[in-house]
Amino acid sequence: NELAMAAGLATLHELDEQNLVEHTARLGEKLLRDTQPLVDEFKVVQDVRGLGLMWAIEFGEPESGSMSWRLIERMQPGLFAQLVVAPLFSKHRILSQVAAHKLAVIKILPPLVVTDEDIDYFVEALSATIKRAQRMPSSLTRFALTAAGIG
């Protein structure tokens, strides 16, 4: 209909006028570049990948092995990713999503008008949240072992 056509043309005009394609390509590269060091910084981060502003981080059991990781993933596959998603939203107001059921991958799809400062804030919040979540499984392990009468 005519209204949909007008909205579509207005959207195309804004994409062109604001150089949003170039803007998002540049910020997508920044997002990937700034989060890539998380792979080396945290044992639980297996991969960081992205295309434009579509971005994902994959978690997995550390190469050295981890009873905490195995315990938490046995309770619910992909649960570690939830230990990151929930605080990202509740503490930092960043909306992210686990990529699929029983999958330890988080994805984000920021708006096209995201800024450099937004990317910097996200990277800091993500790093702090992963650090906290990485410690949490060990306290969950202690709790589970105590509850089972083993610890």
mmCIF file with all atom_site columns, N, CA and C in Angstrom, residues 45-109:
data_model
loop_
_atom_site.group_PDB
_atom_site.id
_atom_site.type_symbol
_atom_site.label_atom_id
_atom_site.label_alt_id
_atom_site.label_comp_id
_atom_site.label_asym_id
_atom_site.label_entity_id
_atom_site.label_seq_id
_atom_site.pdbx_PDB_ins_code
_atom_site.Cartn_x
_atom_site.Cartn_y
_atom_site.Cartn_z
_atom_site.occupancy
_atom_site.B_iso_or_equiv
_atom_site.pdbx_formal_charge
_atom_site.auth_seq_id
_atom_site.auth_comp_id
_atom_site.auth_asym_id
_atom_site.auth_atom_id
_atom_site.pdbx_PDB_model_num
ATOM 1   N N  . VAL A 1 45  ? 35.929 -18.701 26.903 1.00 0.00 ? 45  VAL A N  1
ATOM 2   C CA . VAL A 1 45  ? 35.564 -18.118 25.605 1.00 0.00 ? 45  VAL A CA 1
ATOM 3   C C  . VAL A 1 45  ? 36.297 -18.879 24.511 1.00 0.00 ? 45  VAL A C  1
ATOM 4   N N  . GLN A 1 46  ? 35.524 -19.555 23.666 1.00 0.00 ? 46  GLN A N  1
ATOM 5   C CA . GLN A 1 46  ? 36.096 -20.360 22.588 1.00 0.00 ? 46  GLN A CA 1
ATOM 6   C C  . GLN A 1 46  ? 36.270 -19.574 21.291 1.00 0.00 ? 46  GLN A C  1
ATOM 7   N N  . ASP A 1 47  ? 35.307 -18.676 21.001 1.00 0.00 ? 47  ASP A N  1
ATOM 8   C CA . ASP A 1 47  ? 35.342 -17.981 19.723 1.00 0.00 ? 47  ASP A CA 1
ATOM 9   C C  . ASP A 1 47  ? 34.513 -16.701 19.805 1.00 0.00 ? 47  ASP A C  1
ATOM 10  N N  . VAL A 1 48  ? 34.928 -15.723 19.034 1.00 0.00 ? 48  VAL A N  1
ATOM 11  C CA . VAL A 1 48  ? 34.170 -14.485 18.837 1.00 0.00 ? 48  VAL A CA 1
ATOM 12  C C  . VAL A 1 48  ? 34.082 -14.303 17.331 1.00 0.00 ? 48  VAL A C  1
ATOM 13  N N  . ARG A 1 49  ? 32.871 -14.080 16.841 1.00 0.00 ? 49  ARG A N  1
ATOM 14  C CA . ARG A 1 49  ? 32.717 -13.944 15.394 1.00 0.00 ? 49  ARG A CA 1
ATOM 15  C C  . ARG A 1 49  ? 31.633 -12.919 15.069 1.00 0.00 ? 49  ARG A C  1
ATOM 16  N N  . GLY A 1 50  ? 31.692 -12.417 13.856 1.00 0.00 ? 50  GLY A N  1
ATOM 17  C CA . GLY A 1 50  ? 30.689 -11.449 13.483 1.00 0.00 ? 50  GLY A CA 1
ATOM 18  C C  . GLY A 1 50  ? 30.742 -11.116 12.010 1.00 0.00 ? 50  GLY A C  1
ATOM 19  N N  . LEU A 1 51  ? 29.673 -10.508 11.568 1.00 0.00 ? 51  LEU A N  1
ATOM 20  C CA . LEU A 1 51  ? 29.566 -10.009 10.207 1.00 0.00 ? 51  LEU A CA 1
ATOM 21  C C  . LEU A 1 51  ? 28.774 -8.719  10.296 1.00 0.00 ? 51  LEU A C  1
ATOM 22  N N  . GLY A 1 52  ? 29.422 -7.608  9.988  1.00 0.00 ? 52  GLY A N  1
ATOM 23  C CA . GLY A 1 52  ? 28.784 -6.316  10.210 1.00 0.00 ? 52  GLY A CA 1
ATOM 24  C C  . GLY A 1 52  ? 28.510 -6.170  11.694 1.00 0.00 ? 52  GLY A C  1
ATOM 25  N N  . LEU A 1 53  ? 27.308 -5.774  12.044 1.00 0.00 ? 53  LEU A N  1
ATOM 26  C CA . LEU A 1 53  ? 26.957 -5.643  13.458 1.00 0.00 ? 53  LEU A CA 1
ATOM 27  C C  . LEU A 1 53  ? 26.302 -6.900  14.033 1.00 0.00 ? 53  LEU A C  1
ATOM 28  N N  . MET A 1 54  ? 26.204 -7.961  13.246 1.00 0.00 ? 54  MET A N  1
ATOM 29  C CA . MET A 1 54  ? 25.745 -9.240  13.811 1.00 0.00 ? 54  MET A CA 1
ATOM 30  C C  . MET A 1 54  ? 26.975 -9.871  14.458 1.00 0.00 ? 54  MET A C  1
ATOM 31  N N  . TRP A 1 55  ? 26.874 -10.160 15.738 1.00 0.00 ? 55  TRP A N  1
ATOM 32  C CA . TRP A 1 55  ? 28.048 -10.589 16.503 1.00 0.00 ? 55  TRP A CA 1
ATOM 33  C C  . TRP A 1 55  ? 27.673 -11.718 17.446 1.00 0.00 ? 55  TRP A C  1
ATOM 34  N N  . ALA A 1 56  ? 28.628 -12.635 17.680 1.00 0.00 ? 56  ALA A N  1
ATOM 35  C CA . ALA A 1 56  ? 28.375 -13.748 18.593 1.00 0.00 ? 56  ALA A CA 1
ATOM 36  C C  . ALA A 1 56  ? 29.644 -14.117 19.341 1.00 0.00 ? 56  ALA A C  1
ATOM 37  N N  . ILE A 1 57  ? 29.448 -14.680 20.534 1.00 0.00 ? 57  ILE A N  1
ATOM 38  C CA . ILE A 1 57  ? 30.545 -15.203 21.336 1.00 0.00 ? 57  ILE A CA 1
ATOM 39  C C  . ILE A 1 57  ? 30.164 -16.621 21.745 1.00 0.00 ? 57  ILE A C  1
ATOM 40  N N  . GLU A 1 58  ? 31.121 -17.528 21.604 1.00 0.00 ? 58  GLU A N  1
ATOM 41  C CA . GLU A 1 58  ? 30.868 -18.931 21.926 1.00 0.00 ? 58  GLU A CA 1
ATOM 42  C C  . GLU A 1 58  ? 31.670 -19.323 23.154 1.00 0.00 ? 58  GLU A C  1
ATOM 43  N N  . PHE A 1 59  ? 31.001 -19.980 24.085 1.00 0.00 ? 59  PHE A N  1
ATOM 44  C CA . PHE A 1 59  ? 31.636 -20.455 25.304 1.00 0.00 ? 59  PHE A CA 1
ATOM 45  C C  . PHE A 1 59  ? 31.809 -21.965 25.228 1.00 0.00 ? 59  PHE A C  1
ATOM 46  N N  . GLY A 1 60  ? 32.800 -22.462 25.956 1.00 0.00 ? 60  GLY A N  1
ATOM 47  C CA . GLY A 1 60  ? 33.021 -23.896 26.007 1.00 0.00 ? 60  GLY A CA 1
ATOM 48  C C  . GLY A 1 60  ? 33.889 -24.254 27.192 1.00 0.00 ? 60  GLY A C  1
ATOM 49  N N  . GLU A 1 61  ? 33.967 -25.543 27.461 1.00 0.00 ? 61  GLU A N  1
ATOM 50  C CA . GLU A 1 61  ? 34.782 -26.009 28.571 1.00 0.00 ? 61  GLU A CA 1
ATOM 51  C C  . GLU A 1 61  ? 36.240 -25.649 28.321 1.00 0.00 ? 61  GLU A C  1
ATOM 52  N N  . PRO A 1 62  ? 36.931 -25.110 29.325 1.00 0.00 ? 62  PRO A N  1
ATOM 53  C CA . PRO A 1 62  ? 38.349 -24.789 29.155 1.00 0.00 ? 62  PRO A CA 1
ATOM 54  C C  . PRO A 1 62  ? 39.142 -26.035 28.747 1.00 0.00 ? 62  PRO A C  1
ATOM 55  N N  . GLU A 1 63  ? 40.198 -25.840 27.966 1.00 0.00 ? 63  GLU A N  1
ATOM 56  C CA . GLU A 1 63  ? 41.024 -26.953 27.501 1.00 0.00 ? 63  GLU A CA 1
ATOM 57  C C  . GLU A 1 63  ? 41.577 -27.765 28.664 1.00 0.00 ? 63  GLU A C  1
ATOM 58  N N  . SER A 1 64  ? 41.876 -27.105 29.774 1.00 0.00 ? 64  SER A N  1
ATOM 59  C CA . SER A 1 64  ? 42.425 -27.792 30.937 1.00 0.00 ? 64  SER A CA 1
ATOM 60  C C  . SER A 1 64  ? 41.366 -28.620 31.658 1.00 0.00 ? 64  SER A C  1
ATOM 61  N N  . GLY A 1 65  ? 40.117 -28.513 31.229 1.00 0.00 ? 65  GLY A N  1
ATOM 62  C CA . GLY A 1 65  ? 39.019 -29.223 31.881 1.00 0.00 ? 65  GLY A CA 1
ATOM 63  C C  . GLY A 1 65  ? 38.516 -28.433 33.071 1.00 0.00 ? 65  GLY A C  1
ATOM 64  N N  . SER A 1 66  ? 37.288 -28.659 33.420 1.00 0.00 ? 66  SER A N  1
ATOM 65  C CA . SER A 1 66  ? 36.704 -27.940 34.536 1.00 0.00 ? 66  SER A CA 1
ATOM 66  C C  . SER A 1 66  ? 35.492 -28.703 35.051 1.00 0.00 ? 66  SER A C  1
ATOM 67  N N  . MET A 1 67  ? 35.583 -29.170 36.298 1.00 0.00 ? 67  MET A N  1
ATOM 68  C CA . MET A 1 67  ? 34.448 -29.862 36.886 1.00 0.00 ? 67  MET A CA 1
ATOM 69  C C  . MET A 1 67  ? 33.268 -28.904 37.007 1.00 0.00 ? 67  MET A C  1
ATOM 70  N N  . SER A 1 68  ? 33.544 -27.645 37.336 1.00 0.00 ? 68  SER A N  1
ATOM 71  C CA . SER A 1 68  ? 32.479 -26.649 37.445 1.00 0.00 ? 68  SER A CA 1
ATOM 72  C C  . SER A 1 68  ? 31.728 -26.523 36.123 1.00 0.00 ? 68  SER A C  1
ATOM 73  N N  . TRP A 1 69  ? 32.485 -26.419 35.036 1.00 0.00 ? 69  TRP A N  1
ATOM 74  C CA . TRP A 1 69  ? 31.856 -26.281 33.721 1.00 0.00 ? 69  TRP A CA 1
ATOM 75  C C  . TRP A 1 69  ? 30.988 -27.494 33.423 1.00 0.00 ? 69  TRP A C  1
ATOM 76  N N  . ARG A 1 70  ? 31.537 -28.685 33.626 1.00 0.00 ? 70  ARG A N  1
ATOM 77  C CA . ARG A 1 70  ? 30.782 -29.905 33.321 1.00 0.00 ? 70  ARG A CA 1
ATOM 78  C C  . ARG A 1 70  ? 29.520 -30.000 34.173 1.00 0.00 ? 70  ARG A C  1
ATOM 79  N N  . LEU A 1 71  ? 29.616 -29.609 35.442 1.00 0.00 ? 71  LEU A N  1
ATOM 80  C CA . LEU A 1 71  ? 28.466 -29.664 36.330 1.00 0.00 ? 71  LEU A CA 1
ATOM 81  C C  . LEU A 1 71  ? 27.366 -28.716 35.864 1.00 0.00 ? 71  LEU A C  1
ATOM 82  N N  . ILE A 1 72  ? 27.732 -27.484 35.576 1.00 0.00 ? 72  ILE A N  1
ATOM 83  C CA . ILE A 1 72  ? 26.723 -26.505 35.178 1.00 0.00 ? 72  ILE A CA 1
ATOM 84  C C  . ILE A 1 72  ? 26.113 -26.846 33.822 1.00 0.00 ? 72  ILE A C  1
ATOM 85  N N  . GLU A 1 73  ? 26.913 -27.373 32.909 1.00 0.00 ? 73  GLU A N  1
ATOM 86  C CA . GLU A 1 73  ? 26.379 -27.749 31.603 1.00 0.00 ? 73  GLU A CA 1
ATOM 87  C C  . GLU A 1 73  ? 25.574 -29.045 31.685 1.00 0.00 ? 73  GLU A C  1
ATOM 88  N N  . ARG A 1 74  ? 25.845 -29.878 32.688 1.00 0.00 ? 74  ARG A N  1
ATOM 89  C CA . ARG A 1 74  ? 25.038 -31.089 32.873 1.00 0.00 ? 74  ARG A CA 1
ATOM 90  C C  . ARG A 1 74  ? 23.657 -30.716 33.413 1.00 0.00 ? 74  ARG A C  1
ATOM 91  N N  . MET A 1 75  ? 23.616 -29.691 34.266 1.00 0.00 ? 75  MET A N  1
ATOM 92  C CA . MET A 1 75  ? 22.318 -29.244 34.778 1.00 0.00 ? 75  MET A CA 1
ATOM 93  C C  . MET A 1 75  ? 21.430 -28.793 33.625 1.00 0.00 ? 75  MET A C  1
ATOM 94  N N  . GLN A 1 76  ? 22.010 -28.029 32.711 1.00 0.00 ? 76  GLN A N  1
ATOM 95  C CA . GLN A 1 76  ? 21.279 -27.551 31.534 1.00 0.00 ? 76  GLN A CA 1
ATOM 96  C C  . GLN A 1 76  ? 22.299 -27.115 30.490 1.00 0.00 ? 76  GLN A C  1
ATOM 97  N N  . PRO A 1 77  ? 22.401 -27.831 29.371 1.00 0.00 ? 77  PRO A N  1
ATOM 98  C CA . PRO A 1 77  ? 23.334 -27.393 28.330 1.00 0.00 ? 77  PRO A CA 1
ATOM 99  C C  . PRO A 1 77  ? 23.045 -25.944 27.920 1.00 0.00 ? 77  PRO A C  1
ATOM 100 N N  . GLY A 1 78  ? 24.089 -25.159 27.826 1.00 0.00 ? 78  GLY A N  1
ATOM 101 C CA . GLY A 1 78  ? 23.939 -23.751 27.472 1.00 0.00 ? 78  GLY A CA 1
ATOM 102 C C  . GLY A 1 78  ? 23.681 -22.840 28.654 1.00 0.00 ? 78  GLY A C  1
ATOM 103 N N  . LEU A 1 79  ? 23.680 -23.405 29.870 1.00 0.00 ? 79  LEU A N  1
ATOM 104 C CA . LEU A 1 79  ? 23.370 -22.606 31.058 1.00 0.00 ? 79  LEU A CA 1
ATOM 105 C C  . LEU A 1 79  ? 24.423 -21.528 31.324 1.00 0.00 ? 79  LEU A C  1
ATOM 106 N N  . PHE A 1 80  ? 25.686 -21.808 31.003 1.00 0.00 ? 80  PHE A N  1
ATOM 107 C CA . PHE A 1 80  ? 26.710 -20.796 31.238 1.00 0.00 ? 80  PHE A CA 1
ATOM 108 C C  . PHE A 1 80  ? 26.387 -19.517 30.468 1.00 0.00 ? 80  PHE A C  1
ATOM 109 N N  . ALA A 1 81  ? 25.901 -19.662 29.253 1.00 0.00 ? 81  ALA A N  1
ATOM 110 C CA . ALA A 1 81  ? 25.543 -18.477 28.458 1.00 0.00 ? 81  ALA A CA 1
ATOM 111 C C  . ALA A 1 81  ? 24.482 -17.645 29.175 1.00 0.00 ? 81  ALA A C  1
ATOM 112 N N  . GLN A 1 82  ? 23.563 -18.314 29.883 1.00 0.00 ? 82  GLN A N  1
ATOM 113 C CA . GLN A 1 82  ? 22.541 -17.588 30.638 1.00 0.00 ? 82  GLN A CA 1
ATOM 114 C C  . GLN A 1 82  ? 23.161 -16.832 31.808 1.00 0.00 ? 82  GLN A C  1
ATOM 115 N N  . LEU A 1 83  ? 24.271 -17.358 32.353 1.00 0.00 ? 83  LEU A N  1
ATOM 116 C CA . LEU A 1 83  ? 24.966 -16.660 33.433 1.00 0.00 ? 83  LEU A CA 1
ATOM 117 C C  . LEU A 1 83  ? 25.605 -15.362 32.937 1.00 0.00 ? 83  LEU A C  1
ATOM 118 N N  . VAL A 1 84  ? 25.692 -15.206 31.640 1.00 0.00 ? 84  VAL A N  1
ATOM 119 C CA . VAL A 1 84  ? 26.213 -13.967 31.047 1.00 0.00 ? 84  VAL A CA 1
ATOM 120 C C  . VAL A 1 84  ? 25.057 -13.081 30.581 1.00 0.00 ? 84  VAL A C  1
ATOM 121 N N  . VAL A 1 85  ? 24.065 -13.669 29.922 1.00 0.00 ? 85  VAL A N  1
ATOM 122 C CA . VAL A 1 85  ? 22.945 -12.896 29.362 1.00 0.00 ? 85  VAL A CA 1
ATOM 123 C C  . VAL A 1 85  ? 22.164 -12.154 30.446 1.00 0.00 ? 85  VAL A C  1
ATOM 124 N N  . ALA A 1 86  ? 21.830 -12.858 31.524 1.00 0.00 ? 86  ALA A N  1
ATOM 125 C CA . ALA A 1 86  ? 20.989 -12.251 32.567 1.00 0.00 ? 86  ALA A CA 1
ATOM 126 C C  . ALA A 1 86  ? 21.643 -11.023 33.208 1.00 0.00 ? 86  ALA A C  1
ATOM 127 N N  . PRO A 1 87  ? 22.906 -11.107 33.672 1.00 0.00 ? 87  PRO A N  1
ATOM 128 C CA . PRO A 1 87  ? 23.520 -9.910  34.255 1.00 0.00 ? 87  PRO A CA 1
ATOM 129 C C  . PRO A 1 87  ? 23.808 -8.802  33.231 1.00 0.00 ? 87  PRO A C  1
ATOM 130 N N  . LEU A 1 88  ? 24.062 -9.175  31.980 1.00 0.00 ? 88  LEU A N  1
ATOM 131 C CA . LEU A 1 88  ? 24.251 -8.133  30.966 1.00 0.00 ? 88  LEU A CA 1
ATOM 132 C C  . LEU A 1 88  ? 23.010 -7.246  30.906 1.00 0.00 ? 88  LEU A C  1
ATOM 133 N N  . PHE A 1 89  ? 21.846 -7.868  31.012 1.00 0.00 ? 89  PHE A N  1
ATOM 134 C CA . PHE A 1 89  ? 20.614 -7.090  30.970 1.00 0.00 ? 89  PHE A CA 1
ATOM 135 C C  . PHE A 1 89  ? 20.313 -6.413  32.307 1.00 0.00 ? 89  PHE A C  1
ATOM 136 N N  . SER A 1 90  ? 20.363 -7.168  33.392 1.00 0.00 ? 90  SER A N  1
ATOM 137 C CA . SER A 1 90  ? 19.935 -6.614  34.681 1.00 0.00 ? 90  SER A CA 1
ATOM 138 C C  . SER A 1 90  ? 20.910 -5.569  35.235 1.00 0.00 ? 90  SER A C  1
ATOM 139 N N  . LYS A 1 91  ? 22.190 -5.767  35.039 1.00 0.00 ? 91  LYS A N  1
ATOM 140 C CA . LYS A 1 91  ? 23.174 -4.833  35.600 1.00 0.00 ? 91  LYS A CA 1
ATOM 141 C C  . LYS A 1 91  ? 23.608 -3.743  34.614 1.00 0.00 ? 91  LYS A C  1
ATOM 142 N N  . HIS A 1 92  ? 23.637 -4.087  33.331 1.00 0.00 ? 92  HIS A N  1
ATOM 143 C CA . HIS A 1 92  ? 24.189 -3.151  32.341 1.00 0.00 ? 92  HIS A CA 1
ATOM 144 C C  . HIS A 1 92  ? 23.166 -2.673  31.312 1.00 0.00 ? 92  HIS A C  1
ATOM 145 N N  . ARG A 1 93  ? 21.950 -3.221  31.371 1.00 0.00 ? 93  ARG A N  1
ATOM 146 C CA . ARG A 1 93  ? 20.867 -2.843  30.444 1.00 0.00 ? 93  ARG A CA 1
ATOM 147 C C  . ARG A 1 93  ? 21.236 -3.115  28.984 1.00 0.00 ? 93  ARG A C  1
ATOM 148 N N  . ILE A 1 94  ? 21.931 -4.224  28.766 1.00 0.00 ? 94  ILE A N  1
ATOM 149 C CA . ILE A 1 94  ? 22.307 -4.638  27.413 1.00 0.00 ? 94  ILE A CA 1
ATOM 150 C C  . ILE A 1 94  ? 21.492 -5.879  27.067 1.00 0.00 ? 94  ILE A C  1
ATOM 151 N N  . LEU A 1 95  ? 20.727 -5.785  26.006 1.00 0.00 ? 95  LEU A N  1
ATOM 152 C CA . LEU A 1 95  ? 19.888 -6.897  25.576 1.00 0.00 ? 95  LEU A CA 1
ATOM 153 C C  . LEU A 1 95  ? 20.687 -7.800  24.647 1.00 0.00 ? 95  LEU A C  1
ATOM 154 N N  . SER A 1 96  ? 20.851 -9.042  25.058 1.00 0.00 ? 96  SER A N  1
ATOM 155 C CA . SER A 1 96  ? 21.518 -10.048 24.237 1.00 0.00 ? 96  SER A CA 1
ATOM 156 C C  . SER A 1 96  ? 20.658 -11.291 24.275 1.00 0.00 ? 96  SER A C  1
ATOM 157 N N  . GLN A 1 97  ? 21.077 -12.324 23.551 1.00 0.00 ? 97  GLN A N  1
ATOM 158 C CA . GLN A 1 97  ? 20.239 -13.503 23.465 1.00 0.00 ? 97  GLN A CA 1
ATOM 159 C C  . GLN A 1 97  ? 21.109 -14.731 23.272 1.00 0.00 ? 97  GLN A C  1
ATOM 160 N N  . VAL A 1 98  ? 20.727 -15.828 23.945 1.00 0.00 ? 98  VAL A N  1
ATOM 161 C CA . VAL A 1 98  ? 21.380 -17.103 23.669 1.00 0.00 ? 98  VAL A CA 1
ATOM 162 C C  . VAL A 1 98  ? 20.935 -17.514 22.275 1.00 0.00 ? 98  VAL A C  1
ATOM 163 N N  . ALA A 1 99  ? 21.888 -17.943 21.452 1.00 0.00 ? 99  ALA A N  1
ATOM 164 C CA . ALA A 1 99  ? 21.609 -18.175 20.037 1.00 0.00 ? 99  ALA A CA 1
ATOM 165 C C  . ALA A 1 99  ? 20.621 -19.305 19.774 1.00 0.00 ? 99  ALA A C  1
ATOM 166 N N  . ALA A 1 100 ? 20.595 -20.318 20.637 1.00 0.00 ? 100 ALA A N  1
ATOM 167 C CA . ALA A 1 100 ? 19.662 -21.434 20.455 1.00 0.00 ? 100 ALA A CA 1
ATOM 168 C C  . ALA A 1 100 ? 19.582 -22.235 21.743 1.00 0.00 ? 100 ALA A C  1
ATOM 169 N N  . HIS A 1 101 ? 18.556 -23.044 21.863 1.00 0.00 ? 101 HIS A N  1
ATOM 170 C CA . HIS A 1 101 ? 18.382 -23.897 23.036 1.00 0.00 ? 101 HIS A CA 1
ATOM 171 C C  . HIS A 1 101 ? 19.554 -24.871 23.137 1.00 0.00 ? 101 HIS A C  1
ATOM 172 N N  . LYS A 1 102 ? 20.089 -25.018 24.348 1.00 0.00 ? 102 LYS A N  1
ATOM 173 C CA . LYS A 1 102 ? 21.203 -25.936 24.633 1.00 0.00 ? 102 LYS A CA 1
ATOM 174 C C  . LYS A 1 102 ? 22.470 -25.552 23.884 1.00 0.00 ? 102 LYS A C  1
ATOM 175 N N  . LEU A 1 103 ? 22.668 -24.271 23.619 1.00 0.00 ? 103 LEU A N  1
ATOM 176 C CA . LEU A 1 103 ? 23.839 -23.791 22.900 1.00 0.00 ? 103 LEU A CA 1
ATOM 177 C C  . LEU A 1 103 ? 24.494 -22.687 23.726 1.00 0.00 ? 103 LEU A C  1
ATOM 178 N N  . ALA A 1 104 ? 25.784 -22.791 23.942 1.00 0.00 ? 104 ALA A N  1
ATOM 179 C CA . ALA A 1 104 ? 26.505 -21.797 24.746 1.00 0.00 ? 104 ALA A CA 1
ATOM 180 C C  . ALA A 1 104 ? 27.051 -20.691 23.853 1.00 0.00 ? 104 ALA A C  1
ATOM 181 N N  . VAL A 1 105 ? 26.190 -20.089 23.084 1.00 0.00 ? 105 VAL A N  1
ATOM 182 C CA . VAL A 1 105 ? 26.552 -18.993 22.185 1.00 0.00 ? 105 VAL A CA 1
ATOM 183 C C  . VAL A 1 105 ? 25.587 -17.847 22.450 1.00 0.00 ? 105 VAL A C  1
ATOM 184 N N  . ILE A 1 106 ? 26.152 -16.659 22.616 1.00 0.00 ? 106 ILE A N  1
ATOM 185 C CA . ILE A 1 106 ? 25.346 -15.451 22.802 1.00 0.00 ? 106 ILE A CA 1
ATOM 186 C C  . ILE A 1 106 ? 25.487 -14.602 21.552 1.00 0.00 ? 106 ILE A C  1
ATOM 187 N N  . LYS A 1 107 ? 24.378 -14.019 21.145 1.00 0.00 ? 107 LYS A N  1
ATOM 188 C CA . LYS A 1 107 ? 24.412 -13.133 19.978 1.00 0.00 ? 107 LYS A CA 1
ATOM 189 C C  . LYS A 1 107 ? 23.866 -11.761 20.359 1.00 0.00 ? 107 LYS A C  1
ATOM 190 N N  . ILE A 1 108 ? 24.356 -10.765 19.656 1.00 0.00 ? 108 ILE A N  1
ATOM 191 C CA . ILE A 1 108 ? 23.793 -9.424  19.778 1.00 0.00 ? 108 ILE A CA 1
ATOM 192 C C  . ILE A 1 108 ? 23.583 -8.869  18.378 1.00 0.00 ? 108 ILE A C  1
ATOM 193 N N  . LEU A 1 109 ? 22.592 -8.039  18.260 1.00 0.00 ? 109 LEU A N  1
ATOM 194 C CA . LEU A 1 109 ? 22.283 -7.353  17.014 1.00 0.00 ? 109 LEU A CA 1
ATOM 195 C C  . LEU A 1 109 ? 22.007 -5.891  17.362 1.00 0.00 ? 109 LEU A C  1
#
